[in-house]
Short mmCIF file of C-alpha atoms in Angstrom, two decimals:
data_model
loop_
_atom_site.label_atom_id
_atom_site.label_comp_id
_atom_site.label_asym_id
_atom_site.label_seq_id
_atom_site.Cartn_x
_atom_site.Cartn_y
_atom_site.Cartn_z
CA MET A 1113 -16.60 -176.09 -19.05
CA ALA A 1114 -13.81 -175.40 -21.47
CA ASP A 1115 -16.07 -173.09 -23.42
CA LEU A 1116 -17.51 -171.19 -20.50
CA TYR A 1117 -14.22 -169.58 -19.41
CA ASN A 1118 -10.71 -169.48 -20.80
CA GLU A 1119 -7.82 -171.34 -19.18
CA ASP A 1120 -6.49 -168.42 -17.16
CA VAL A 1121 -9.94 -167.64 -15.72
CA MET A 1122 -10.41 -171.29 -14.83
CA ASP A 1123 -6.97 -171.40 -13.20
CA HIS A 1124 -7.75 -168.36 -11.06
CA PHE A 1125 -11.15 -169.80 -10.19
CA MET A 1126 -9.91 -173.24 -9.22
CA ASN A 1127 -6.64 -172.06 -7.62
CA PRO A 1128 -7.40 -168.56 -6.41
CA ARG A 1129 -4.45 -166.47 -5.19
CA ASN A 1130 -4.54 -164.48 -1.95
CA VAL A 1131 -7.84 -165.82 -0.63
CA GLY A 1132 -8.78 -164.97 2.91
CA VAL A 1133 -8.74 -162.24 5.50
CA LEU A 1134 -5.88 -159.93 6.58
CA LYS A 1135 -5.35 -159.50 10.28
CA ASN A 1136 -5.54 -155.82 11.21
CA PRO A 1137 -6.00 -154.56 7.66
CA ASP A 1138 -5.40 -150.89 6.86
CA GLY A 1139 -8.41 -150.85 4.58
CA VAL A 1140 -11.41 -153.05 3.83
CA GLY A 1141 -13.72 -152.60 0.83
CA GLU A 1142 -16.79 -154.47 -0.26
CA THR A 1143 -18.75 -154.28 -3.46
CA GLY A 1144 -21.31 -156.38 -5.20
CA ASN A 1145 -24.83 -156.92 -6.19
CA PRO A 1146 -26.97 -159.51 -4.42
CA THR A 1147 -29.39 -159.54 -7.37
CA CYS A 1148 -26.65 -160.74 -9.65
CA GLY A 1149 -25.20 -162.92 -6.94
CA ASP A 1150 -21.73 -161.47 -6.62
CA ILE A 1151 -20.19 -160.03 -3.45
CA MET A 1152 -16.49 -159.19 -3.20
CA LYS A 1153 -14.48 -158.08 -0.21
CA MET A 1154 -10.88 -156.82 -0.38
CA TYR A 1155 -8.46 -156.37 2.50
CA ILE A 1156 -5.28 -154.30 2.11
CA LYS A 1157 -2.19 -153.59 4.11
CA VAL A 1158 -0.42 -150.37 3.06
CA GLY A 1159 3.32 -149.84 3.32
CA LYS A 1160 5.86 -147.24 2.18
CA ASN A 1161 8.42 -148.08 -0.48
CA GLY A 1162 11.96 -146.73 -0.87
CA LYS A 1163 10.70 -143.65 -2.71
CA GLY A 1164 8.36 -142.89 0.15
CA GLU A 1165 5.33 -143.88 -1.92
CA GLU A 1166 2.45 -145.73 -0.36
CA TYR A 1167 1.99 -149.17 -1.84
CA ILE A 1168 -0.04 -152.30 -1.36
CA GLU A 1169 2.12 -154.40 0.88
CA ASP A 1170 -0.40 -157.19 1.23
CA ILE A 1171 -3.83 -157.92 -0.17
CA LYS A 1172 -6.43 -160.62 0.34
CA PHE A 1173 -9.96 -161.20 -0.90
CA GLN A 1174 -13.17 -163.06 -0.17
CA THR A 1175 -15.75 -163.57 -2.90
CA PHE A 1176 -19.23 -165.02 -3.14
CA GLY A 1177 -20.03 -165.49 -6.78
CA CYS A 1178 -19.59 -167.28 -10.04
CA GLY A 1179 -16.36 -168.36 -11.68
CA ALA A 1180 -15.74 -164.94 -13.20
CA ALA A 1181 -16.28 -163.17 -9.88
CA VAL A 1182 -13.71 -165.35 -8.13
CA ALA A 1183 -11.22 -165.19 -11.00
CA THR A 1184 -11.32 -161.40 -11.32
CA SER A 1185 -10.89 -161.04 -7.56
CA SER A 1186 -7.92 -163.37 -7.56
CA LYS A 1187 -6.35 -161.68 -10.61
CA THR A 1188 -6.77 -158.24 -9.07
CA THR A 1189 -4.87 -159.24 -5.95
CA GLU A 1190 -2.13 -160.79 -8.04
CA MET A 1191 -1.82 -157.72 -10.27
CA MET A 1192 -1.88 -155.20 -7.44
CA LYS A 1193 0.31 -156.74 -4.76
CA GLY A 1194 3.37 -154.49 -4.49
CA LYS A 1195 1.88 -151.76 -6.67
CA SER A 1196 1.59 -148.14 -5.52
CA ILE A 1197 -1.72 -146.78 -4.28
CA ALA A 1198 -1.75 -144.44 -7.26
CA GLU A 1199 -1.47 -147.41 -9.63
CA ALA A 1200 -4.17 -149.28 -7.73
CA LYS A 1201 -6.49 -146.29 -8.01
CA ALA A 1202 -5.98 -146.25 -11.76
CA LEU A 1203 -6.90 -149.94 -12.16
CA THR A 1204 -10.22 -150.54 -13.93
CA ASN A 1205 -12.44 -153.60 -14.06
CA GLY A 1206 -11.71 -153.65 -17.78
CA ASP A 1207 -7.96 -153.92 -17.10
CA VAL A 1208 -8.58 -157.00 -14.97
CA ALA A 1209 -10.77 -158.67 -17.58
CA LYS A 1210 -8.17 -157.88 -20.25
CA GLU A 1211 -5.36 -159.29 -18.15
CA LEU A 1212 -7.41 -162.49 -17.78
CA GLY A 1213 -7.68 -162.78 -21.55
CA GLY A 1214 -11.33 -161.76 -21.63
CA LEU A 1215 -14.59 -162.81 -20.00
CA PRO A 1216 -17.94 -163.87 -21.48
CA ASP A 1217 -20.00 -160.77 -22.36
CA VAL A 1218 -22.69 -161.61 -19.85
CA LYS A 1219 -20.11 -161.61 -17.05
CA MET A 1220 -18.58 -158.23 -17.83
CA HIS A 1221 -21.17 -156.24 -15.94
CA CYS A 1222 -21.95 -158.01 -12.68
CA SER A 1223 -19.09 -160.34 -12.04
CA ASN A 1224 -16.26 -158.00 -12.93
CA LEU A 1225 -16.19 -155.68 -9.94
CA ALA A 1226 -12.95 -156.55 -8.19
CA ALA A 1227 -11.26 -153.22 -9.03
CA HIS A 1228 -14.22 -151.46 -7.42
CA ALA A 1229 -13.75 -153.53 -4.26
CA LEU A 1230 -10.06 -152.58 -4.20
CA HIS A 1231 -10.90 -148.88 -4.67
CA ALA A 1232 -13.36 -149.14 -1.79
CA ALA A 1233 -10.61 -150.62 0.38
CA ILE A 1234 -8.27 -147.74 -0.53
CA LYS A 1235 -11.01 -145.24 0.24
CA ASP A 1236 -11.53 -146.90 3.61
CA TYR A 1237 -7.80 -146.68 4.30
CA GLU A 1238 -7.65 -143.01 3.35
CA ALA A 1239 -10.69 -142.17 5.43
CA LYS A 1240 -9.15 -143.85 8.49
CA LYS A 1241 -5.87 -142.02 7.93
CA LYS A 1242 -7.48 -138.60 8.22
CA MET B 545 -16.27 -190.78 -15.44
CA SER B 546 -19.44 -188.92 -16.03
CA ILE B 547 -22.58 -188.77 -13.94
CA TYR B 548 -25.68 -187.14 -15.35
CA MET B 549 -27.98 -185.60 -12.75
CA ASP B 550 -29.87 -183.09 -14.86
CA HIS B 551 -32.87 -185.03 -16.15
CA ALA B 552 -35.18 -182.07 -15.58
CA ALA B 553 -33.18 -180.28 -18.28
CA THR B 554 -33.39 -183.13 -20.74
CA THR B 555 -33.18 -186.91 -20.98
CA PRO B 556 -31.43 -189.21 -23.43
CA VAL B 557 -33.57 -190.77 -26.17
CA SER B 558 -34.32 -194.35 -25.17
CA GLU B 559 -33.64 -197.34 -27.38
CA SER B 560 -37.32 -198.13 -27.96
CA VAL B 561 -37.97 -194.53 -28.98
CA ARG B 562 -35.09 -194.47 -31.41
CA LYS B 563 -36.29 -197.73 -32.95
CA ALA B 564 -39.83 -196.41 -33.32
CA MET B 565 -38.59 -193.25 -35.05
CA GLU B 566 -36.04 -194.82 -37.34
CA PRO B 567 -38.27 -195.91 -40.30
CA TYR B 568 -39.79 -192.44 -40.61
CA PHE B 569 -36.62 -190.59 -41.58
CA SER B 570 -35.62 -192.05 -44.94
CA GLU B 571 -37.90 -194.96 -45.64
CA LYS B 572 -41.42 -193.86 -44.68
CA PHE B 573 -40.60 -190.22 -45.22
CA GLY B 574 -43.83 -189.09 -46.89
CA ASN B 575 -45.64 -185.86 -46.13
CA PRO B 576 -48.88 -186.71 -44.35
CA SER B 577 -50.70 -184.15 -46.49
CA SER B 578 -49.78 -185.90 -49.77
CA ILE B 579 -52.42 -188.03 -51.45
CA TYR B 580 -50.27 -190.89 -52.78
CA ALA B 581 -49.41 -194.06 -50.92
CA LEU B 582 -46.24 -192.76 -49.26
CA GLY B 583 -48.12 -189.74 -47.92
CA ARG B 584 -51.05 -191.83 -46.76
CA GLU B 585 -48.66 -194.15 -44.96
CA ALA B 586 -47.27 -191.21 -43.00
CA LYS B 587 -50.75 -189.88 -42.38
CA ALA B 588 -51.86 -193.23 -40.97
CA ALA B 589 -48.81 -193.40 -38.70
CA LEU B 590 -49.50 -189.88 -37.50
CA TRP B 591 -53.12 -190.72 -36.76
CA ASP B 592 -52.08 -193.81 -34.93
CA ALA B 593 -49.72 -191.71 -32.77
CA ARG B 594 -52.49 -189.19 -32.17
CA GLU B 595 -54.87 -191.94 -31.04
CA LYS B 596 -52.30 -193.34 -28.64
CA ALA B 597 -51.47 -189.90 -27.22
CA ALA B 598 -55.18 -189.18 -26.74
CA GLU B 599 -55.68 -192.48 -24.98
CA LEU B 600 -52.67 -191.95 -22.70
CA LEU B 601 -54.07 -188.59 -21.62
CA GLY B 602 -57.62 -189.89 -21.25
CA ALA B 603 -58.80 -187.52 -23.99
CA GLU B 604 -62.20 -188.01 -25.53
CA SER B 605 -60.98 -187.82 -29.10
CA PRO B 606 -57.66 -187.96 -31.00
CA SER B 607 -58.55 -184.64 -32.61
CA GLU B 608 -58.03 -183.01 -29.22
CA ILE B 609 -54.28 -183.54 -29.65
CA ILE B 610 -52.26 -180.86 -31.44
CA PHE B 611 -48.66 -181.70 -32.15
CA THR B 612 -46.18 -178.86 -31.77
CA SER B 613 -42.45 -178.22 -31.73
CA GLY B 614 -42.24 -178.54 -27.95
CA ALA B 615 -43.53 -177.17 -24.69
CA THR B 616 -42.45 -173.63 -25.42
CA GLU B 617 -44.66 -173.57 -28.48
CA SER B 618 -47.48 -175.42 -26.72
CA ASN B 619 -47.47 -172.97 -23.85
CA ASN B 620 -47.21 -169.89 -26.07
CA LEU B 621 -50.05 -171.23 -28.20
CA ALA B 622 -52.23 -171.98 -25.20
CA VAL B 623 -51.70 -168.70 -23.37
CA LYS B 624 -51.74 -166.32 -26.33
CA GLY B 625 -54.33 -168.28 -28.31
CA VAL B 626 -56.83 -168.52 -25.44
CA ALA B 627 -56.46 -164.87 -24.43
CA HIS B 628 -56.95 -163.87 -28.06
CA ALA B 629 -60.09 -165.99 -28.40
CA GLY B 630 -61.30 -164.78 -25.01
CA ALA B 631 -60.98 -161.15 -26.09
CA PHE B 632 -63.16 -161.88 -29.12
CA ALA B 633 -65.70 -163.80 -27.04
CA ILE B 634 -66.23 -161.05 -24.50
CA GLY B 635 -65.61 -158.15 -26.84
CA GLY B 636 -63.34 -156.52 -24.29
CA VAL B 637 -60.22 -156.92 -22.21
CA PRO B 638 -59.73 -160.47 -20.92
CA HIS B 639 -58.07 -161.48 -17.66
CA VAL B 640 -55.48 -164.24 -17.40
CA ILE B 641 -54.34 -165.88 -14.15
CA THR B 642 -51.11 -167.77 -13.74
CA THR B 643 -48.57 -168.36 -10.98
CA SER B 644 -45.32 -166.66 -10.11
CA ILE B 645 -43.37 -169.93 -10.45
CA GLU B 646 -44.24 -170.99 -14.01
CA HIS B 647 -41.61 -171.81 -16.58
CA HIS B 648 -40.61 -168.71 -18.50
CA CYS B 649 -42.48 -169.80 -21.61
CA VAL B 650 -45.76 -169.41 -19.70
CA LEU B 651 -44.66 -166.51 -17.53
CA ASP B 652 -43.26 -164.45 -20.39
CA SER B 653 -46.23 -165.22 -22.66
CA VAL B 654 -48.57 -163.86 -19.99
CA LYS B 655 -46.33 -160.82 -19.43
CA PHE B 656 -46.28 -160.25 -23.20
CA LEU B 657 -50.08 -160.15 -23.28
CA GLY B 658 -50.17 -157.65 -20.44
CA LYS B 659 -47.50 -155.42 -21.90
CA ASN B 660 -48.49 -155.43 -25.55
CA TYR B 661 -52.24 -155.97 -25.54
CA GLY B 662 -53.33 -154.58 -22.21
CA VAL B 663 -54.60 -157.98 -21.08
CA GLU B 664 -55.25 -158.02 -17.32
CA VAL B 665 -52.84 -160.43 -15.70
CA THR B 666 -52.49 -161.95 -12.25
CA PHE B 667 -49.47 -163.85 -10.98
CA LEU B 668 -50.47 -165.93 -8.00
CA PRO B 669 -48.14 -166.14 -5.00
CA VAL B 670 -46.86 -169.41 -3.59
CA ASN B 671 -45.95 -170.46 -0.08
CA LYS B 672 -42.45 -171.26 1.18
CA GLU B 673 -42.73 -174.75 -0.37
CA GLY B 674 -43.74 -173.37 -3.75
CA LEU B 675 -47.34 -174.44 -3.40
CA VAL B 676 -50.24 -172.54 -4.94
CA ASP B 677 -53.30 -172.24 -2.72
CA PRO B 678 -56.51 -173.00 -4.67
CA LYS B 679 -58.18 -170.32 -2.53
CA GLU B 680 -55.85 -167.78 -4.12
CA VAL B 681 -57.08 -168.90 -7.53
CA GLU B 682 -60.66 -168.41 -6.38
CA LYS B 683 -59.85 -164.98 -4.97
CA ALA B 684 -58.17 -163.87 -8.20
CA LEU B 685 -61.09 -164.81 -10.47
CA LYS B 686 -62.90 -161.92 -12.14
CA PRO B 687 -65.92 -161.81 -14.42
CA ASN B 688 -63.56 -161.40 -17.41
CA THR B 689 -61.16 -164.22 -16.44
CA VAL B 690 -60.76 -166.37 -19.54
CA MET B 691 -57.79 -168.48 -18.54
CA VAL B 692 -56.06 -170.01 -15.57
CA SER B 693 -52.67 -171.63 -16.16
CA VAL B 694 -50.97 -173.53 -13.34
CA MET B 695 -48.06 -175.90 -13.86
CA MET B 696 -48.48 -179.48 -12.68
CA GLY B 697 -44.99 -179.83 -11.22
CA ASN B 698 -42.36 -177.16 -10.88
CA ASN B 699 -39.20 -177.71 -12.89
CA GLU B 700 -36.84 -176.02 -10.44
CA VAL B 701 -37.94 -177.19 -7.02
CA GLY B 702 -40.30 -180.06 -7.84
CA THR B 703 -43.42 -178.86 -6.05
CA VAL B 704 -46.54 -180.68 -7.30
CA GLU B 705 -49.46 -178.29 -7.57
CA PRO B 706 -53.08 -179.17 -6.64
CA ILE B 707 -54.29 -179.27 -10.24
CA ALA B 708 -57.33 -181.53 -9.68
CA GLU B 709 -58.48 -179.33 -6.83
CA ILE B 710 -58.17 -176.17 -8.93
CA GLY B 711 -59.85 -177.99 -11.82
CA ALA B 712 -62.85 -178.87 -9.66
CA LEU B 713 -63.08 -175.32 -8.41
CA LEU B 714 -63.01 -173.88 -11.91
CA LYS B 715 -65.61 -176.40 -13.07
CA LYS B 716 -68.03 -174.82 -10.60
CA VAL B 717 -67.26 -171.36 -11.95
CA LYS B 718 -67.85 -172.58 -15.50
CA ASP B 719 -71.16 -174.16 -14.49
CA LYS B 720 -72.26 -170.94 -12.83
CA ARG B 721 -71.39 -168.94 -15.91
CA HIS B 722 -73.28 -171.45 -18.02
CA GLU B 723 -76.37 -171.22 -15.81
CA ALA B 724 -76.24 -167.44 -15.99
CA ASN B 725 -75.99 -167.67 -19.77
CA ASP B 726 -72.63 -165.90 -19.48
CA LYS B 727 -70.62 -166.69 -22.62
CA THR B 728 -67.25 -165.75 -21.13
CA PRO B 729 -65.02 -168.76 -21.72
CA LEU B 730 -62.82 -170.13 -18.94
CA VAL B 731 -59.96 -172.37 -19.95
CA PHE B 732 -57.84 -174.24 -17.43
CA HIS B 733 -54.36 -175.03 -18.74
CA THR B 734 -51.52 -176.97 -17.14
CA ASP B 735 -47.91 -177.34 -18.15
CA ALA B 736 -47.32 -181.03 -17.35
CA VAL B 737 -43.86 -181.23 -18.89
CA GLN B 738 -42.02 -182.39 -15.77
CA ALA B 739 -44.89 -184.40 -14.32
CA PHE B 740 -45.77 -186.79 -17.13
CA GLN B 741 -42.94 -189.24 -16.49
CA TYR B 742 -44.15 -189.88 -12.95
CA PHE B 743 -47.81 -188.92 -12.69
CA ASP B 744 -51.05 -189.96 -14.30
CA CYS B 745 -52.01 -187.03 -16.52
CA ASP B 746 -55.60 -188.04 -17.22
CA VAL B 747 -57.18 -184.77 -18.34
CA ASP B 748 -60.59 -185.59 -16.85
CA LYS B 749 -59.18 -186.55 -13.47
CA LEU B 750 -57.14 -183.33 -13.49
CA GLY B 751 -60.09 -181.31 -14.75
CA VAL B 752 -57.96 -179.45 -17.28
CA ASP B 753 -58.98 -178.08 -20.67
CA MET B 754 -55.46 -177.82 -22.00
CA LEU B 755 -52.24 -179.63 -21.19
CA SER B 756 -48.72 -179.15 -22.57
CA LEU B 757 -46.03 -181.80 -23.00
CA THR B 758 -42.62 -182.05 -24.61
CA GLY B 759 -40.94 -185.27 -25.70
CA HIS B 760 -37.47 -184.80 -24.30
CA LYS B 761 -38.32 -184.76 -20.61
CA PHE B 762 -39.32 -188.41 -20.69
CA TYR B 763 -36.75 -190.08 -22.94
CA GLY B 764 -38.25 -188.87 -26.21
CA PRO B 765 -36.65 -186.52 -28.73
CA LYS B 766 -36.22 -182.76 -28.42
CA GLY B 767 -38.09 -180.36 -30.67
CA VAL B 768 -41.48 -182.03 -30.44
CA GLY B 769 -44.38 -181.58 -28.09
CA LEU B 770 -48.12 -181.53 -27.90
CA LEU B 771 -50.98 -179.47 -26.65
CA TYR B 772 -54.12 -181.24 -25.53
CA VAL B 773 -57.16 -179.06 -26.18
CA ARG B 774 -60.52 -180.17 -24.82
CA LYS B 775 -63.33 -180.07 -27.33
CA GLY B 776 -65.01 -176.68 -27.01
CA ALA B 777 -61.98 -174.86 -25.57
CA ARG B 778 -61.37 -172.11 -28.09
CA PHE B 779 -58.07 -170.56 -29.06
CA ILE B 780 -56.81 -168.53 -32.01
CA PRO B 781 -53.98 -170.26 -33.89
CA GLN B 782 -50.68 -168.44 -33.71
CA GLN B 783 -49.14 -169.51 -36.99
CA ASP B 784 -50.64 -169.60 -40.46
CA GLY B 785 -49.82 -171.23 -43.74
CA GLY B 786 -51.21 -174.75 -43.76
CA ALA B 787 -54.21 -176.85 -42.89
CA GLN B 788 -52.31 -179.26 -40.64
CA GLU B 789 -53.63 -180.11 -37.18
CA ARG B 790 -57.17 -179.19 -38.21
CA ASN B 791 -56.08 -175.70 -39.24
CA LEU B 792 -54.91 -175.03 -35.71
CA ARG B 793 -51.17 -175.35 -36.15
CA ALA B 794 -49.77 -174.77 -39.62
CA GLY B 795 -46.59 -176.57 -40.66
CA THR B 796 -45.68 -180.03 -41.90
CA GLU B 797 -45.95 -182.46 -39.03
CA ASN B 798 -42.64 -183.73 -37.66
CA VAL B 799 -43.64 -187.35 -38.21
CA PRO B 800 -40.58 -189.23 -36.87
CA TYR B 801 -40.33 -187.06 -33.78
CA ILE B 802 -44.05 -187.25 -33.06
CA ILE B 803 -43.87 -191.01 -33.30
CA GLY B 804 -40.83 -190.98 -31.02
CA MET B 805 -42.54 -188.79 -28.45
CA VAL B 806 -45.67 -190.94 -28.38
CA GLN B 807 -43.53 -194.07 -27.97
CA ALA B 808 -41.85 -192.33 -25.02
CA MET B 809 -45.29 -191.50 -23.60
CA GLU B 810 -46.30 -195.15 -23.83
CA ASP B 811 -43.08 -196.25 -22.16
CA ALA B 812 -43.53 -193.69 -19.40
CA ALA B 813 -47.11 -194.80 -18.74
CA VAL B 814 -46.04 -198.43 -18.48
CA SER B 815 -43.07 -197.81 -16.18
CA ARG B 816 -44.54 -194.96 -14.14
CA LYS B 817 -45.10 -196.71 -10.83
CA GLU B 818 -41.84 -198.57 -10.92
CA SER B 819 -39.73 -195.58 -11.95
CA ASP B 820 -41.49 -193.37 -9.42
CA LYS B 821 -40.51 -195.77 -6.64
CA HIS B 822 -36.93 -196.17 -7.86
CA ILE B 823 -36.39 -192.43 -8.34
CA SER B 824 -38.12 -191.47 -5.09
CA GLU B 825 -35.79 -193.76 -3.15
CA LEU B 826 -32.72 -192.41 -4.89
CA SER B 827 -33.77 -188.78 -4.45
CA ASP B 828 -34.51 -189.39 -0.79
CA TYR B 829 -31.08 -190.93 -0.36
CA LEU B 830 -29.42 -188.00 -2.14
CA THR B 831 -31.30 -185.39 -0.15
CA ALA B 832 -30.77 -187.12 3.19
CA ARG B 833 -27.04 -187.46 2.65
CA ILE B 834 -26.55 -183.83 1.59
CA LEU B 835 -28.62 -182.43 4.43
CA LYS B 836 -26.86 -184.65 6.95
CA GLU B 837 -23.30 -184.35 5.72
CA ILE B 838 -23.12 -180.73 4.59
CA PRO B 839 -24.00 -178.02 7.09
CA GLU B 840 -26.14 -175.00 6.24
CA THR B 841 -28.16 -176.72 3.54
CA GLU B 842 -31.87 -176.82 2.94
CA LEU B 843 -34.13 -178.80 0.63
CA LEU B 844 -36.28 -176.47 -1.46
CA GLY B 845 -39.92 -177.32 -1.96
CA PRO B 846 -42.05 -179.80 0.00
CA LYS B 847 -40.03 -181.93 2.41
CA ASN B 848 -42.21 -184.98 1.78
CA VAL B 849 -41.17 -186.77 -1.39
CA SER B 850 -44.78 -187.76 -2.11
CA LYS B 851 -45.61 -184.08 -2.59
CA ARG B 852 -42.82 -183.46 -5.05
CA LEU B 853 -41.74 -184.53 -8.47
CA PRO B 854 -39.66 -187.50 -7.41
CA HIS B 855 -36.74 -186.78 -9.71
CA ILE B 856 -35.98 -183.24 -8.51
CA SER B 857 -33.90 -182.45 -5.41
CA SER B 858 -33.16 -178.77 -5.28
CA ILE B 859 -30.75 -177.90 -2.51
CA LEU B 860 -29.88 -174.51 -1.12
CA PHE B 861 -26.24 -174.19 -0.12
CA LYS B 862 -25.99 -171.15 2.06
CA ARG B 863 -23.13 -168.66 1.56
CA VAL B 864 -22.10 -170.24 -1.77
CA GLU B 865 -23.03 -169.36 -5.32
CA GLY B 866 -24.56 -171.99 -7.60
CA GLU B 867 -22.42 -171.61 -10.69
CA SER B 868 -19.20 -171.98 -8.77
CA ILE B 869 -20.53 -175.27 -7.37
CA LEU B 870 -21.57 -176.48 -10.83
CA ILE B 871 -18.18 -175.77 -12.40
CA ASN B 872 -16.42 -177.65 -9.64
CA LEU B 873 -18.77 -180.63 -10.12
CA ASP B 874 -18.42 -180.48 -13.89
CA LEU B 875 -14.64 -180.68 -13.63
CA GLN B 876 -15.20 -183.99 -11.85
CA GLY B 877 -17.67 -185.19 -14.48
CA ILE B 878 -20.91 -184.51 -12.66
CA ALA B 879 -23.69 -182.66 -14.48
CA ALA B 880 -26.27 -180.75 -12.44
CA SER B 881 -27.83 -177.35 -12.82
CA SER B 882 -28.30 -174.24 -10.80
CA GLY B 883 -31.30 -172.31 -9.69
CA SER B 884 -29.21 -169.29 -10.48
CA ALA B 885 -29.63 -168.63 -14.17
CA CYS B 886 -26.05 -167.35 -14.39
CA THR B 887 -25.10 -169.82 -17.04
CA SER B 888 -28.20 -169.34 -19.16
CA GLY B 889 -27.49 -165.74 -20.01
CA SER B 890 -29.48 -164.04 -17.31
CA LEU B 891 -27.69 -163.19 -14.10
CA GLU B 892 -30.75 -162.84 -11.96
CA ALA B 893 -31.55 -165.35 -9.28
CA SER B 894 -34.37 -167.80 -9.88
CA HIS B 895 -37.85 -166.26 -9.91
CA VAL B 896 -39.15 -169.50 -8.40
CA THR B 897 -36.92 -169.49 -5.34
CA LYS B 898 -37.55 -165.78 -4.84
CA ALA B 899 -41.32 -166.27 -5.12
CA MET B 900 -40.98 -168.83 -2.32
CA GLY B 901 -39.65 -166.07 -0.10
CA TYR B 902 -35.90 -166.62 -0.28
CA SER B 903 -33.52 -163.68 -0.64
CA ASP B 904 -31.51 -163.03 -3.79
CA LEU B 905 -28.34 -164.27 -2.15
CA GLU B 906 -29.98 -167.45 -0.88
CA ALA B 907 -31.57 -168.06 -4.27
CA HIS B 908 -28.14 -167.85 -5.91
CA GLY B 909 -27.00 -170.81 -3.83
CA ALA B 910 -29.50 -173.32 -5.19
CA VAL B 911 -28.40 -176.41 -7.09
CA ARG B 912 -30.86 -178.77 -8.73
CA PHE B 913 -30.03 -182.44 -8.93
CA SER B 914 -32.56 -184.24 -11.12
CA LEU B 915 -32.24 -187.98 -11.33
CA GLY B 916 -33.30 -190.43 -14.00
CA LYS B 917 -33.28 -194.02 -15.16
CA VAL B 918 -29.53 -194.21 -15.54
CA ASN B 919 -28.71 -193.12 -12.00
CA LYS B 920 -27.68 -195.60 -9.35
CA LYS B 921 -26.97 -195.34 -5.67
CA GLU B 922 -23.25 -195.42 -6.50
CA ASP B 923 -23.62 -192.17 -8.45
CA ILE B 924 -24.85 -190.46 -5.34
CA ASP B 925 -22.05 -191.98 -3.28
CA LYS B 926 -19.59 -190.63 -5.85
CA LEU B 927 -21.23 -187.20 -5.72
CA MET B 928 -20.94 -187.23 -1.95
CA GLU B 929 -17.23 -187.98 -2.16
CA ILE B 930 -16.81 -184.68 -4.01
CA LEU B 931 -19.55 -182.27 -2.98
CA PRO B 932 -18.72 -181.65 0.72
CA GLY B 933 -15.17 -180.63 -0.20
CA VAL B 934 -16.37 -178.31 -2.95
CA ILE B 935 -18.79 -176.55 -0.63
CA GLU B 936 -16.18 -176.28 2.11
CA LYS B 937 -13.64 -174.78 -0.26
CA LEU B 938 -16.11 -172.24 -1.66
CA ARG B 939 -17.37 -171.29 1.78
CA ALA B 940 -13.83 -170.65 2.93
CA MET B 941 -13.68 -168.09 0.13
CA SER B 942 -17.03 -166.50 0.94
CA PRO B 943 -17.29 -163.06 2.57
CA ILE B 944 -20.78 -163.87 3.78
CA LYS B 945 -21.09 -164.86 7.41
#
């Protein structure tokens, strides 16, 4: 399938980083579209860094979907681990696809939703905090 | 290592077919419409192929065979051409009946007629096994119904439809119309693309007026097909610019490919029983092992192999998505295809699986293994060394409980 996805996407698909469930997560977010066949779930643990900023101390994901769906999920966790909540909020699906060196056009819409799942997890965390 | 398990997508050209085609590329290359010897030679070869094709389908006359560029053209021609002729015959809006599980070239042709020409269209439901109930056909019939199109065997899940039964039913309707001096035509068409390799496609036994085939599903070349049209079944040609195929399909005949396809038809007819048995056994073995060794799996379509196209085993892997399975198999040299059309440009789950009552998410987990002549029991053993691990790994990643 060399032509279907680039090497980095294939690497993240075949050897996904941070797969699984976090015990006692601070936030859980799910996004997806059953019609397109992609469901992504993100789990985050939030900590405070030296500057007193909230950051993503740990992050894990579960994904049902095609190669692109898994790869974008994996890449998102890799990019965002250790980043501040503010940085995570600013992440777009486009950033993830770009970081992966691009995705096939047809995959950009449905399978590239990992940033949304992360935002949902942050929202869940913030709602619980209140 | 490579194992090909996607024969419903296409098959390799067999040796006998390639041999039959060979002289017609550079040596006997004449245009069948030319009057000199070289042209007449091609014309004779074409007629010979037409006679054989007619005989293999039990057609009354070779002129009932129209060669086309493949099943997509045959099906477009049948559906659009018959509706067009029907509209003229009744001087009003015709009604076309088809099923919700047809190949897209039938389905989209019917939808096109409804959307662009206001043709009344009905898409028949199927049961959980993908089977069309002839009673539903009867119920859907209207006084202005000019066409019924039902595929002989489904390409995704392998369900074999009761064509002869529907044919007999429609025959009665035609007779009644005839007695009542009602001139509304009624044409029964079947897409027999996947069925021909394994089933007798005698048009009289099936009771069909039109039947579509393509060469490459039974070891013939791609880009060539045929449409059988029973004498008296009227349709309006869909392309102009030449008198070929009795003015019904303009364009220079693809002589070498037609000859190749007809050779493949002959080979299929000869080996049908034997290959049916061989493939049925292999498919049964494949299905049994997957269902037994991998939890949360289900065979799509009829459970009894005698009620299915023997080469197709479509398996639903719950909580996993088809494409991700296919990529993992491909990396190990195994070619199969998915019910999810993810790879073919559309991201929607299969219309066939959904019509059978499965949810979107379930439909996305379907993988079709379609076996052929080259497959051996060892191929399935090899597949089963790899597949359980792939499914386990993907399920571990899945958020769906």
